[in-house]
Every structure is written in structure tokens, then in C-alpha cells.
Amino acid sequence: MKLSPVLRSFDMLMVALLIGVVIWTFKVKHDSEVALDRVAELEKKIAAEEIEIDLLLSDWGLLTSPARLEKLVERYGEQLGLEPTMPAQLADPNNLPPIEEGFDPENAEDDPEFANTDQEIKTGSVKHLIESGGQ
Amino acid sequence: MNTKSRHDASILSLDGTGKVAVTQAQSRVFLSVIIIGLAYFALIARLGFLAFVEPDNSYYVSKPDIAITAKRPDIRDRNGEMLATDIVTSSLFAEPRRIVNADEAIEKLITVLPDLDVKAVHKRLTSNAGFVWLRRELTPATENAILALGIPGIGFRTETRRFYPKGETASHIVGHVNIDNVGIAGLEKYIDDRGLRQLQELGLASENDLEPVHLSIDLRVQHFVRDELAKAMERYKAIAAGAVVLNARTGEVVAMASLPDYDPNRPVDALKKDRLNRISAGLFEMGSTFKTFTTAMALDSGKVSMNDTFDARKPLYIGGHTINDFHAKKRVLSVPEVFIYSSNIGTAKMADVVGVQGHREFLHRIGLLSRMPFELPEVANPVEPKKWKKINSVTISYGHGALTTPLQTAVAGAALVNGGRLISPTLFPRSVSQANKDAVNVIDPKTSKNMRDLMRLNVEQGSGKRAEVPGFKVGGKTGTAEKVVNGRYSSSKRFNAFLSAFPIDAPQYVVLAFVDEPKPEQGKDSATAGLNAAPVVGNIIRRSAPILGVKPDFNDVKLPLLVSN
């Protein structure tokens, strides 16, 4: 029994195609399993990170609690030169005195008429000024 | 066998059986090839189709099972600061039957948990129990370290735990939970009662129900309030103190503290009787702060005007009782003078003009004598005489003979200064328009203006001087109430309060502070409210006003010139 040459090469082609398709099917299946595993792993990692973030936020909330900061200010305030803000230190631009005639902002520091370099500007200056009655 | 005949037109061609069979087989094979080819084509086509279909999400592995039903929403202040949150912790357990070598296990654990109780743990690990806890509520870092030790027979269970990062600062407001994460006090209980617990029991608590809850509380002001109260309690050796800061136009509670309080992270102390929230659940005779309401009532009734006078030269004798003035002026006083000298006689006579029924009706109108609706479950019911007689009206006019809560006093005070609108207090953010929708008009705006003037006068010239903060125009009324001890008023035990509003020309906030049983300071022989409650209010306002965005107005204040001329 002899097959015609056309049919024979057609046969070989189909067999080859069959093998190829089978290989491809298994490859796709394997790849998708690998991908699913990766997704599951990433989702677990994300969940763990979210828990860590929550913990860190709680820690941050604890560290910035006003009671704790107040204690730190009490302990290190003098060392760092911290003073409580006085209401008199808070001003609107409207509260400032009007700009004088002949005032040149760029050279004001050197101009003896406008400069007030007697007093050292440092933390607590306003409080000291108010308490000493402006002297 | 080929036979050629004479007729060549038709040649009969016959195949043998073998050849016929082969040809048939060939065509059948060809047919099967076609069919199978079609089948494969169909498979390939289906594969190709599936490659473009979206995968089904239910296929993916779900998140770790952290008892979803026990999760609660975060509670934050108005600026987003965290007041209460869930944290996920790991608890270490062991299965003693699976422990191979207890000593080795303990040796390894000690490297991560140095304070392990070796004897107790050894006993547990060598017992025959199936399951023992070794250490609860560990951090993920500790968990990883222990897992890395590679000890067989141990494991971890994740648990959620409620954590309050700010500690005692807002303890009464936030409340606390029990071991099963069910709210049993404060807003934690309020959230549960609003349906979260039912949803959790049914397993229906969705992501939406776990959205953070924002409060009207400002944590910074809350801290200032609590800090000043703690300092006052120490300075005046008081048994209790409390304060509330209300937004006068919206009824929002910006801060509310009551000492002694507790740390919600360790709610063991919460059950003690003296840790109650005195602001909403404490009942007190508010004393002279009530004179604010009596004066407002008299002015609002139209029967008394600011220019009227009352005779305070002699004590009042009524129903067997004698009513006297403290630091009596012993002369005729105008309405403003009655207020700033806090005259009991003058105030009682003012109440008399309105009459007993009118007095009772007014106090009910401004919400002082009925239960105040409030989100916290800890709210007390005010106490008034069953049947009002003249003597009741007289004593209640200066704040004795009826009990109410400090919160209601502040709310009624807000109504007096904000133009006459009684707004119920709330712990959640609320806009002015929302507040106005539900507000009730209780006094005339003209009366409100008069009351603001009187309260400012009291701070400029009266007993409230120590509450003044330059630039913020504080107005208020002191209240020094003698407490009842063994059925009689004691002159040594007092409940001192100060009801204030600032800036008094257009009040934005109402501050009420009280100090319970303060002792006189060193070198002073009295402990009236002007000496302890008023300074507390002044300090609270001085620290909070800039943060609350109240702009100081120094037009009337003399400040040294800071810029040389």
C-alpha cells in the first residue's frame, strides 16, 4: 500500500503541527501557573507591607503626640533656646507701621536712620521687650 | 484482464479488489485527516480566544485571614491626627507535643525575647498540653526574627489590637474597647451602637464602614486644655478639674477634658468611679455662673433694663433662709454692678421680677434642666426641684438648688453670646449653615449684645481679671459655689468655675473651666474662682487662640513700640 507523495508530506506536516500545538499548550499552562504563583506571592507581600505601614503610622502618631512633645520641650527647651509664642508676636501685614519716607529696603541695614541694631534678635526677644516695658 | 473489442469508444477499466481497497482506504484516511484537522483547528481557535479573555479574579489567593470582623474604623481629629487605630500583632504559641527539645527551643527564643520567663515557659513546653501561648502582641520584626530561628512546634496567630497613640490626651472622648474590640465607652461605644457591631456580627462590615471617622476635636487645643488642667490640679491641690472649648457658632466641641482620667491603652483605671467624664456626666451646682443666665432672663423678659437698680443694702430674708452677698457692697447696685460684684441679693431680686414660672421656663428654654443630646453615651440628667417655690427660684438664680452638667452650661453660654441661638453640641465637624438649620432662638439679639458687654466688663473690672489675654478680648463670669457636705453648705469646699467667650465683640469660642475643691495658694487666704478657674481659662485661651486662627486685636492694648523712629 503506497500513499501518494502529497498525502505523505501533508501527514508529516500535520504531525509536526500537532506536536507543536501540544508543546505550546503545555508551555502556556506552565507559564500561567508560574504567573499566578507570582501574583499570590506579591499579594502576600503587599498585605505584609500594608500591616507594616499601619504599624509605622501608629508609631509616628505616638511619637508626635502633643504630651510627648511637651515633655521634650520642657527638657531641652533651654538648650535649644525655645520660647512659647506670644500673641503679640503674631501680626497681620495690616498691623505693621506704614513705610517711612526715604526708606530704601536694600540699604536699610547700613542706614543709621532706619537700622535698629542695638538689640540682638534672638528667641525670646519679644517676651523680654514686653516684660521690660519696651526699654 | 484487458479485452480490446472492436468498439474502441468505450474502454472498460476494471480495478482489482486490492486496488479498490487501497483507494477506499486512502479516501477514508484523507477524510479522517480533514476531520481531525478541523478538530485541532477548533482547539487552536479556542486557545487563541481564551488568551484574550480577562482572568477571573476569584482565582487569586485572598489576603491573610486577619479576623475581619474585629476591625474597627480609625478615629482622627479634625486635622487628621490619629486618635485610635487598629494595629495587627502576632502572638506566639507553641504546641508542646510537637516540641522536640524544649531546652534548645528556649535557648533560641531567649536571643530574641531576652525577658522570657525561663522557668514558666519550660514548664509549659514540657507539659502535655496541645496548645500554649508563649508571648502575645509581638511586632512583625520580632515575628520574622523568631521564624528565622527555625524552632519546630511553634507558630504565630495574627490578632488585631486597638491602639491609642495619644494616650490620655483625648481619653474620655475616644473611650476604649474591651478584649474583643467591642467599644464600651466614649465614641468607640457610640460607633458600635450606630450599627458597626451588628454589621460585624453578620459579617457584613465592608470597607466603607471602616472609613476613618473624623471628629471636631483639635488635638493641639485638647492637649493645651488637658495640660493646663493638670497644672491647675497640682497647683491648687484640687480633687478634680475639667474644661470644654466650644465653637460658639457651630456647636462643635473643639476640646473637652476631665481630670482625673485614664490611659485608654490600659483601661484598668477607667472603671474607677472618680475617672468619670465630669464635663458631660458630672452634675454640679454651678454657682455664680448661673447669674449670667438670670441676668439674661431678666433683660430678655423686657421687665429689667441695663439701667435698672436693685437694693443690696440689706440681706434677703425668705422662707427662713438668709441670703447674703460675698464681699457685700451694701448699697444700691445697677444691673452691671450686680453682675461684676456678683451680688446674690441683686440677682435674686432680678429673678423675682420675672417670677418663679418664668424662671423655670427660661432655664428649660436654654437647655439647662433637661438631658442634653450628645454623641457620648456618658451624659447625666440635670436635677431640679419637683415643685418650684419662691425660695427655689431665689437660690437657683445664683446657681444653688439645681444640678446641671458643665457641658450644658457652656452650650447655654454660647447661646447667650452668639446672638441667641441655642445649638446642640457635637463631636463631629459641622458647618455654620448646618448649625443654623437646627438652632433654636432662645433670646433676643439685643439681650445677647448686653450680655457680651456685661461679660467683658466683668473681665476688665470684675472678678475675671485673671482670665484676660491681651489682644483677645475675653469676657466671662466666675462662679464660686460652696459644696454641700453632710447636708450643709461648707465654706471650705468649693466648686469653682469660669464661663467665658472670646473675642467678646464677635465671639468665636466659648471656654468653660472648673476646678473642684481647690485649696488656697501659698500666701493667699482664699480660693475663689477668680484665683484658680479664671487663670486656667486665660492660659487655655493664650495658648489655643493663635492655633484656632483667632486674630489678636491690639488696637486697645498698649504695647511698646518695637520699631524705632
XYZ file of C-alpha atoms in Angstrom:
700
model
C 0.000 0.000 0.000
C 1.656 3.211 -1.023
C 0.435 6.690 -0.047
C 0.622 9.421 -2.597
C 3.555 11.778 -2.007
C 1.221 14.744 -1.443
C -0.667 12.944 1.247
C 2.544 11.792 2.885
C 4.090 15.242 3.247
C 0.714 16.570 4.339
C 0.697 13.876 7.010
C 4.155 14.858 8.234
C 3.092 18.459 8.317
C 0.021 17.705 10.394
C 2.020 15.572 12.807
C 4.548 18.295 13.185
C 1.812 20.817 13.730
C 0.203 18.553 16.300
C 3.387 18.192 18.269
C 3.917 21.912 18.092
C 0.466 22.714 19.359
C 0.799 20.285 22.240
C 4.099 21.808 23.262
C 2.638 25.260 23.048
C -0.406 24.270 25.139
C 1.739 22.910 27.935
C 4.014 25.886 27.816
C 1.112 28.289 28.131
C -0.296 26.302 31.039
C 3.012 26.269 32.852
C 3.611 29.941 32.267
C 0.216 30.861 33.623
C 0.786 28.739 36.720
C 4.094 30.482 37.313
C 2.441 33.864 36.833
C -0.359 33.015 39.247
C 2.141 31.935 41.846
C 3.967 35.218 41.426
C 0.735 37.154 41.817
C -0.103 35.304 45.011
C 3.369 35.972 46.373
C 3.163 39.670 45.531
C -0.269 39.973 47.122
C 1.049 38.439 50.332
C 3.961 40.852 50.291
C 1.640 43.790 49.718
C -0.533 42.743 52.650
C 2.539 42.447 54.875
C 3.747 45.875 53.767
C 0.340 47.390 54.489
C 0.466 45.987 58.005
C 3.951 47.428 58.399
C 2.750 50.821 57.153
C -0.106 50.794 59.676
C 2.331 49.994 62.459
C 4.668 52.770 61.384
C 1.797 55.256 61.214
C 0.799 54.281 64.732
C 4.385 54.699 65.874
C 4.526 58.104 64.228
C 1.270 59.097 65.907
C 2.764 58.085 69.228
C 5.998 59.981 68.652
C 4.214 63.172 67.627
C 1.666 63.101 70.438
C 1.491 66.588 71.994
C 2.060 65.275 75.508
C 5.348 63.694 74.470
C 6.489 66.760 72.546
C 5.628 68.941 75.541
C 7.864 66.827 77.761
C 10.687 67.061 75.239
C 10.319 70.838 75.091
C 10.436 71.001 78.877
C 13.633 69.012 78.951
C 15.520 70.524 76.031
C 13.844 73.927 75.679
C 16.570 75.907 77.351
C 19.303 74.099 75.479
C 17.640 74.732 72.133
C 16.580 78.257 73.004
C 12.845 77.572 72.666
C 10.267 80.037 73.943
C 6.481 79.865 73.801
C 4.970 82.053 71.108
C 3.257 85.145 72.464
C 0.121 86.513 70.795
C 1.912 89.854 70.388
C 4.334 88.141 68.018
C 1.621 87.247 65.547
C 0.804 90.050 63.165
C -1.064 90.753 60.007
C 0.625 92.933 57.370
C -2.076 95.467 58.283
C -0.709 95.736 61.806
C 2.720 96.889 60.688
C 3.524 100.588 60.822
C 3.489 102.391 57.446
C 6.722 102.590 55.467
C 8.615 105.796 56.216
C 9.622 108.373 53.622
C 13.015 107.705 52.101
C 13.100 104.095 53.177
C 15.313 102.065 50.841
C 14.859 98.377 51.705
C 18.075 97.281 50.021
C 20.330 99.577 52.015
C 18.295 99.869 55.184
C 20.691 97.767 57.248
C 23.532 100.263 56.783
C 21.417 103.387 57.119
C 21.715 104.605 60.736
C 18.385 106.421 60.493
C 16.409 103.238 59.982
C 18.538 100.477 61.392
C 17.889 99.355 64.948
C 20.944 97.290 65.665
C 21.080 97.858 69.428
C 19.151 94.768 70.285
C 20.141 91.284 69.355
C 17.299 89.484 67.667
C 17.045 86.058 69.202
C 14.376 83.758 70.568
C 12.615 85.401 73.476
C 13.399 88.964 72.405
C 9.752 89.957 72.133
C 8.891 88.488 75.505
C 11.844 90.285 77.071
C 10.876 93.525 75.360
C 7.300 93.350 76.624
C 8.298 92.410 80.138
C 10.871 95.179 80.419
C 8.318 97.724 79.219
C 9.934 98.498 75.902
C 13.292 99.663 77.229
C -7.775 -8.679 -17.847
C -7.958 -6.212 -20.538
C -10.025 -7.104 -23.533
C -9.883 -4.980 -26.502
C -13.051 -5.166 -28.586
C -13.912 -3.785 -31.971
C -15.851 -0.919 -30.242
C -12.912 1.343 -29.023
C -15.187 4.166 -27.901
C -15.736 2.663 -24.529
C -12.934 1.053 -22.708
C -13.976 -0.710 -19.638
C -11.399 -0.257 -16.967
C -11.736 -2.524 -14.009
C -9.570 -2.421 -10.883
C -8.767 -5.490 -8.929
C -10.170 -5.816 -5.326
C -6.791 -4.973 -3.795
C -6.511 -1.744 -5.568
C -10.100 -0.889 -4.815
C -9.480 -1.450 -1.132
C -6.408 0.741 -1.089
C -8.158 3.570 -2.886
C -11.057 3.347 -0.474
C -8.700 3.376 2.455
C -6.861 6.358 1.068
C -10.000 8.401 0.749
C -11.086 7.393 4.258
C -7.717 8.405 5.657
C -7.980 11.645 3.816
C -11.434 12.204 5.296
C -10.215 11.478 8.841
C -7.281 13.785 8.335
C -9.685 16.544 7.363
C -11.906 15.868 10.383
C -9.048 15.733 12.876
C -7.538 18.786 11.265
C -10.808 20.585 11.812
C -10.870 19.430 15.412
C -7.387 20.744 16.001
C -8.248 23.929 14.296
C -11.164 24.296 16.647
C -8.870 23.693 19.648
C -6.331 26.238 18.430
C -9.073 28.725 17.831
C -10.419 28.199 21.365
C -6.938 28.557 22.839
C -6.458 31.748 20.945
C -9.831 33.021 22.131
C -9.046 32.222 25.773
C -5.770 34.098 25.541
C -7.714 37.313 25.152
C -10.312 36.731 27.900
C -9.871 38.623 31.234
C -8.958 36.241 34.028
C -11.487 35.683 36.785
C -10.374 37.455 39.948
C -11.713 34.812 42.272
C -8.905 32.676 41.091
C -6.334 34.682 43.089
C -5.230 33.883 46.610
C -7.035 36.072 49.180
C -5.353 38.271 51.790
C -4.203 36.725 55.041
C -7.162 35.964 57.252
C -6.993 38.628 59.955
C -10.269 38.223 61.812
C -12.004 40.749 59.541
C -14.952 41.020 61.903
C -12.820 42.565 64.667
C -11.576 45.530 62.604
C -12.768 48.997 63.607
C -12.539 52.343 61.816
C -9.750 54.758 62.711
C -10.726 57.798 64.762
C -8.968 61.027 63.800
C -9.158 64.631 64.934
C -10.266 67.435 62.652
C -6.758 67.763 61.182
C -6.264 64.058 60.557
C -4.206 63.248 63.656
C -4.665 59.637 64.682
C -6.582 59.190 67.933
C -7.445 55.499 67.697
C -6.362 52.797 65.262
C -6.077 49.041 64.810
C -2.664 47.507 64.807
C -2.002 43.967 63.652
C 0.113 41.988 66.052
C 1.439 38.456 66.066
C 1.043 36.221 69.071
C 3.489 33.384 69.577
C 2.130 29.982 70.530
C 3.698 26.546 70.936
C 2.384 23.007 70.622
C 4.253 21.238 73.435
C 3.529 17.777 71.986
C 5.405 18.798 68.865
C 8.329 20.418 70.657
C 11.383 18.243 70.006
C 13.780 19.774 72.518
C 12.349 22.259 74.995
C 15.737 23.470 76.282
C 17.043 24.187 72.790
C 13.821 25.977 71.925
C 14.096 28.215 74.997
C 17.789 28.930 74.328
C 16.933 30.110 70.843
C 13.917 32.142 71.955
C 15.941 33.965 74.598
C 18.069 35.512 71.862
C 15.009 37.336 70.518
C 12.970 37.685 73.741
C 15.508 38.364 76.478
C 12.876 38.843 79.179
C 11.336 35.402 78.726
C 10.335 33.751 81.996
C 12.502 30.647 81.538
C 11.072 28.524 84.340
C 7.435 29.118 83.444
C 7.989 28.617 79.729
C 9.976 25.424 80.346
C 7.147 24.081 82.445
C 4.645 24.849 79.707
C 6.753 23.368 76.938
C 7.358 20.099 78.756
C 3.720 19.702 79.705
C 1.323 17.541 77.753
C -0.869 20.385 76.629
C -1.815 20.726 72.992
C -1.544 24.494 72.759
C 0.066 27.174 74.935
C 0.592 30.889 74.416
C 4.196 31.973 74.843
C 4.068 35.721 74.155
C 1.273 37.848 72.788
C 1.225 41.000 70.676
C 4.663 40.933 69.047
C 5.772 43.164 66.181
C 6.322 41.772 62.644
C 10.070 42.294 63.069
C 10.116 40.080 66.178
C 7.975 37.536 64.383
C 10.451 37.312 61.497
C 13.359 37.009 63.886
C 11.725 34.115 65.727
C 10.761 32.371 62.488
C 14.359 32.639 61.371
C 15.412 30.616 64.438
C 13.794 27.577 62.922
C 12.252 26.064 66.041
C 9.800 23.263 65.312
C 6.485 23.169 67.136
C 5.860 26.922 67.416
C 3.721 29.223 65.334
C 2.067 32.634 65.143
C -1.507 33.853 65.164
C -2.289 37.332 63.938
C -4.518 39.459 66.147
C -5.799 42.997 65.860
C -5.418 45.281 68.822
C -6.816 48.740 69.365
C -4.118 51.350 69.915
C -4.496 54.947 71.121
C -1.325 56.820 70.119
C -2.204 59.973 72.033
C -2.613 58.217 75.360
C -4.653 60.117 77.912
C -4.983 63.282 75.890
C -8.454 62.594 74.491
C -9.322 59.578 76.610
C -12.885 60.443 77.628
C -13.822 61.490 74.111
C -12.482 58.456 72.308
C -13.342 55.981 75.060
C -11.966 52.458 74.902
C -12.750 48.874 73.885
C -12.841 45.550 75.675
C -10.755 42.469 74.915
C -12.961 41.585 71.954
C -12.525 45.025 70.355
C -16.094 45.994 71.218
C -16.496 49.642 72.247
C -17.547 50.056 75.853
C -17.054 53.791 76.480
C -16.935 57.112 74.672
C -17.093 57.363 70.905
C -15.909 53.764 70.475
C -19.190 52.740 72.046
C -21.092 55.327 70.007
C -19.678 53.925 66.756
C -20.691 50.413 67.773
C -24.159 51.473 68.802
C -24.640 53.133 65.436
C -24.618 49.748 63.785
C -20.995 48.720 63.315
C -21.411 45.902 65.821
C -24.490 44.496 64.063
C -22.694 44.621 60.747
C -19.680 42.857 62.177
C -21.785 40.112 63.725
C -23.410 39.464 60.381
C -20.023 39.512 58.685
C -21.176 42.389 56.508
C -18.772 45.095 57.706
C -17.499 46.407 54.378
C -14.574 48.673 53.549
C -16.897 51.697 53.635
C -17.829 51.120 57.253
C -14.157 51.122 58.113
C -13.510 54.600 56.690
C -11.749 56.802 59.256
C -14.078 58.800 61.498
C -13.158 62.499 61.711
C -14.005 64.455 64.838
C -14.447 68.140 65.526
C -11.735 67.891 68.187
C -8.457 69.740 67.590
C -5.766 67.614 69.220
C -3.460 70.554 69.873
C -6.115 72.531 71.742
C -7.152 69.350 73.528
C -3.586 68.949 74.735
C -3.382 72.573 75.925
C -6.626 72.149 77.826
C -5.550 68.931 79.500
C -2.089 70.280 80.247
C -3.454 73.429 81.925
C -5.945 71.397 83.933
C -3.202 69.042 85.114
C -1.082 72.018 86.177
C -4.055 73.583 87.967
C -4.864 70.383 89.811
C -1.319 70.240 91.055
C -1.038 73.935 91.878
C -4.359 74.151 93.727
C -4.351 70.574 95.076
C -7.834 70.070 93.662
C -9.663 66.748 93.568
C -10.853 67.218 90.007
C -10.789 69.692 87.131
C -12.290 69.943 83.693
C -12.758 72.237 80.735
C -14.570 72.395 77.430
C -13.923 74.593 74.388
C -16.948 75.057 72.140
C -17.232 76.724 68.766
C -19.838 79.381 69.575
C -21.292 79.449 66.081
C -21.381 75.757 65.149
C -21.640 73.935 68.479
C -18.583 71.833 67.628
C -16.636 70.642 70.648
C -13.047 71.625 69.889
C -11.632 70.270 73.147
C -13.027 68.556 76.206
C -11.035 67.183 79.123
C -11.907 65.975 82.601
C -9.339 65.063 85.214
C -8.641 62.582 86.697
C -8.765 60.496 83.549
C -7.056 57.320 82.330
C -4.945 55.879 79.532
C -7.247 54.005 77.122
C -4.321 51.732 76.261
C -4.532 50.479 79.837
C -8.209 50.853 80.663
C -7.887 49.219 84.058
C -8.368 52.582 85.775
C -11.344 53.513 83.634
C -13.732 51.667 85.891
C -12.843 53.713 88.950
C -15.699 55.974 89.934
C -13.726 59.216 90.016
C -12.491 58.798 86.429
C -15.881 59.726 85.006
C -16.236 62.359 82.307
C -17.314 65.252 84.508
C -17.995 67.572 81.605
C -20.974 65.661 80.248
C -21.709 63.186 83.017
C -20.925 65.237 86.129
C -23.743 67.079 87.924
C -22.862 70.202 89.890
C -24.440 73.277 91.409
C -22.729 75.700 89.043
C -22.889 78.627 91.452
C -22.470 82.209 90.301
C -22.007 81.300 86.638
C -25.786 80.931 86.741
C -26.057 84.662 87.355
C -25.268 85.042 83.653
C -28.468 83.195 82.827
C -30.558 85.000 85.438
C -29.401 88.385 84.146
C -30.056 87.367 80.548
C -33.500 86.144 81.521
C -34.360 89.394 83.282
C -33.112 91.548 80.385
C -34.770 89.374 77.741
C -38.135 89.469 79.507
C -38.213 93.204 78.952
C -39.052 93.730 82.622
C -35.500 94.739 83.520
C -33.222 97.114 81.623
C -29.485 97.773 81.909
C -30.150 100.997 83.764
C -32.333 99.476 86.469
C -31.096 99.291 90.042
C -31.521 96.785 92.823
C -31.224 97.405 96.543
C -28.455 95.270 98.032
C -28.092 97.186 101.259
C -29.696 94.539 103.447
C -29.681 90.738 103.282
C -32.742 88.983 101.913
C -34.855 87.004 104.374
C -37.054 84.440 102.734
C -38.597 81.196 103.926
C -36.396 81.014 106.969
C -33.218 81.492 104.907
C -30.877 84.474 104.827
C -29.305 85.475 101.521
C -26.112 87.487 101.806
C -23.536 88.876 99.429
C -19.925 87.747 99.454
C -17.757 90.872 99.915
C -21.041 92.780 100.233
C -21.141 96.308 98.832
C -24.135 97.106 100.993
C -25.588 99.702 98.634
C -27.931 100.079 95.696
C -26.414 98.439 92.625
C -27.105 98.904 88.919
C -27.555 95.836 86.730
C -23.912 95.913 85.538
C -22.741 96.354 89.129
C -24.858 93.411 90.307
C -23.074 91.382 87.655
C -19.484 92.442 88.243
C -19.774 92.373 92.039
C -21.617 89.051 91.764
C -24.337 90.124 94.193
C -26.605 87.288 95.337
C -29.169 89.732 96.717
C -29.322 91.735 93.496
C -29.602 88.631 91.332
C -32.331 87.120 93.497
C -34.336 90.318 93.217
C -33.844 90.283 89.458
C -35.243 86.759 89.270
C -38.160 87.856 91.423
C -39.163 90.406 88.775
C -39.586 87.593 86.234
C -41.360 85.258 88.630
C -40.991 81.581 89.520
C -42.713 80.128 86.459
C -40.897 82.438 84.081
C -37.597 81.479 85.716
C -38.232 77.760 85.335
C -39.418 78.186 81.756
C -36.302 80.189 80.800
C -33.866 77.639 82.209
C -35.661 74.895 80.340
C -35.632 77.019 77.199
C -31.851 77.333 77.238
C -31.482 73.598 77.819
C -30.017 73.665 81.308
C -32.548 71.445 83.045
C -33.209 68.630 80.555
C -30.922 65.912 79.215
C -28.633 67.316 76.553
C -28.483 65.252 73.343
C -24.838 64.356 72.778
C -22.936 61.642 70.953
C -21.152 60.326 74.037
C -23.074 57.672 75.964
C -21.908 59.255 79.242
C -24.474 62.020 79.732
C -26.160 62.928 83.016
C -29.724 64.108 83.608
C -29.954 67.507 85.328
C -31.800 67.730 88.644
C -34.313 70.436 89.556
C -36.836 70.758 92.383
C -40.006 68.763 91.770
C -42.175 71.755 92.540
C -40.659 75.208 92.288
C -41.306 77.566 95.153
C -40.111 81.114 95.604
C -37.099 80.008 97.632
C -36.042 77.669 94.810
C -36.145 80.461 92.270
C -34.137 82.640 94.628
C -31.330 80.130 95.181
C -31.268 78.886 91.603
C -30.820 82.482 90.448
C -27.285 82.332 91.833
C -26.717 78.688 90.977
C -27.687 76.668 94.039
C -30.573 74.236 94.308
C -30.393 72.746 90.831
C -27.780 70.455 89.313
C -26.599 70.537 85.728
C -23.596 69.490 83.675
C -20.703 71.806 82.710
C -21.300 70.965 79.040
C -24.843 72.295 79.135
C -23.638 75.383 80.944
C -21.171 76.045 78.132
C -23.802 75.413 75.446
C -26.250 77.799 77.128
C -23.414 80.311 77.488
C -22.761 80.060 73.760
C -26.428 80.805 73.085
C -26.175 83.922 75.245
C -23.184 85.349 73.355
C -23.748 84.284 69.749
C -26.897 86.329 69.198
C -29.340 83.975 70.917
C -29.062 80.675 69.020
C -29.091 77.500 71.112
C -27.057 74.920 69.159
C -26.727 71.348 70.383
C -23.104 70.291 70.903
C -21.463 67.752 68.613
C -18.178 65.893 68.388
C -18.280 65.733 64.594
C -17.472 68.506 62.118
C -20.355 70.810 61.385
C -20.678 73.962 59.306
C -22.281 77.215 60.410
C -25.169 76.762 57.973
C -25.849 73.257 59.250
C -25.803 74.573 62.817
C -28.196 77.398 61.987
C -30.653 74.999 60.416
C -31.231 73.145 63.688
C -30.619 76.047 66.051
C -33.380 77.366 68.303
C -33.641 81.102 69.033
C -33.787 81.488 72.792
C -33.059 85.166 73.432
C -33.217 88.401 71.503
C -30.001 89.552 69.767
C -30.192 92.792 71.778
C -30.076 90.793 75.018
C -27.099 88.896 73.639
C -25.285 92.189 72.975
C -25.968 93.346 76.530
C -24.690 90.085 77.957
C -21.489 90.348 75.917
C -20.932 93.848 77.300
C -21.536 92.680 80.860
C -19.180 89.735 80.496
C -16.450 91.951 79.076
C -16.931 94.410 81.918
C -16.545 91.545 84.375
C -13.114 90.683 82.972
C -11.983 94.323 82.711
C -13.159 95.377 86.165
C -14.688 92.424 87.959
C -13.550 89.066 89.297
C -12.496 87.750 85.899
C -9.377 89.882 85.510
C -7.025 86.919 85.539
C -8.716 85.411 82.520
C -7.760 88.303 80.284
C -5.315 87.698 77.426
C -4.140 90.937 75.782
C -5.484 91.209 72.273
C -8.200 88.562 72.564
C -10.902 90.473 74.463
C -12.018 87.754 76.841
C -15.394 88.117 78.531
C -16.770 85.892 81.255
C -18.278 85.172 84.654
C -16.740 83.491 87.681
C -18.645 81.010 89.790
C -17.539 80.117 93.322
C -20.062 77.593 94.602
C -19.973 76.170 98.095
C -20.355 72.428 98.060
C -22.842 70.516 100.182
C -21.141 68.393 102.848
C -23.345 66.261 105.096
C -26.434 68.226 104.130
C -24.939 71.656 104.813
C -23.039 74.128 102.694
C -19.348 74.106 103.524
C -17.309 77.274 103.267
C -14.078 75.325 102.860
C -15.089 73.048 99.989
C -15.863 74.850 96.762
C -16.651 74.094 93.161
C -15.103 76.923 91.125
C -15.886 77.613 87.503
C -15.351 80.273 84.866
C -17.616 80.641 81.846
C -16.067 82.745 79.093
C -16.225 83.698 75.433
C -13.685 85.356 73.142
C -13.253 87.642 71.264
C -16.185 89.166 73.046
C -17.259 91.586 70.315
C -17.868 88.709 67.878
C -17.423 85.519 69.921
C -15.919 82.575 68.095
C -15.283 80.256 71.030
C -16.741 79.582 74.465
C -14.423 78.211 77.144
C -15.688 76.819 80.427
C -13.269 75.531 83.049
C -13.886 74.257 86.554
C -11.672 73.323 89.477
C -13.166 71.085 92.139
C -12.169 71.766 95.781
C -9.123 73.945 95.145
C -7.008 74.928 98.141
C -5.709 78.479 98.516
C -2.278 79.075 97.040
C 0.742 79.806 99.195
C 0.408 83.206 100.794
C -3.247 83.580 99.807
C -6.121 83.009 102.164
C -8.929 82.358 99.731
C -9.606 80.108 96.786
C -12.322 81.884 94.834
C -12.878 81.169 91.164
C -11.160 84.364 90.101
C -7.920 82.979 91.536
C -7.975 79.483 90.090
C -10.627 78.885 87.421
C -10.118 82.230 85.665
C -6.338 81.836 85.208
C -6.890 78.344 83.785
C -9.203 79.827 81.166
C -6.726 82.614 80.481
C -3.893 80.147 79.922
C -6.021 77.958 77.674
C -7.016 80.942 75.561
C -3.478 82.303 75.377
C -2.155 79.002 74.011
C -5.086 77.990 71.834
C -6.285 81.216 70.241
C -3.475 81.564 67.656
C -3.811 77.896 66.694
C -7.557 78.285 66.306
C -6.943 81.135 63.899
C -8.347 83.902 66.101
C -6.515 87.073 65.136
C -5.411 89.268 68.049
C -6.594 92.855 68.037
C -4.142 95.173 69.738
C -5.856 98.453 68.941
C -6.865 98.980 72.533
C -3.765 97.452 74.052
C -0.691 99.458 74.896
C 2.368 97.724 73.540
C 5.905 99.148 73.481
C 6.943 100.487 70.069
C 9.127 97.842 68.502
C 10.412 99.902 65.608
C 12.494 102.941 66.465
C 11.543 106.160 64.815
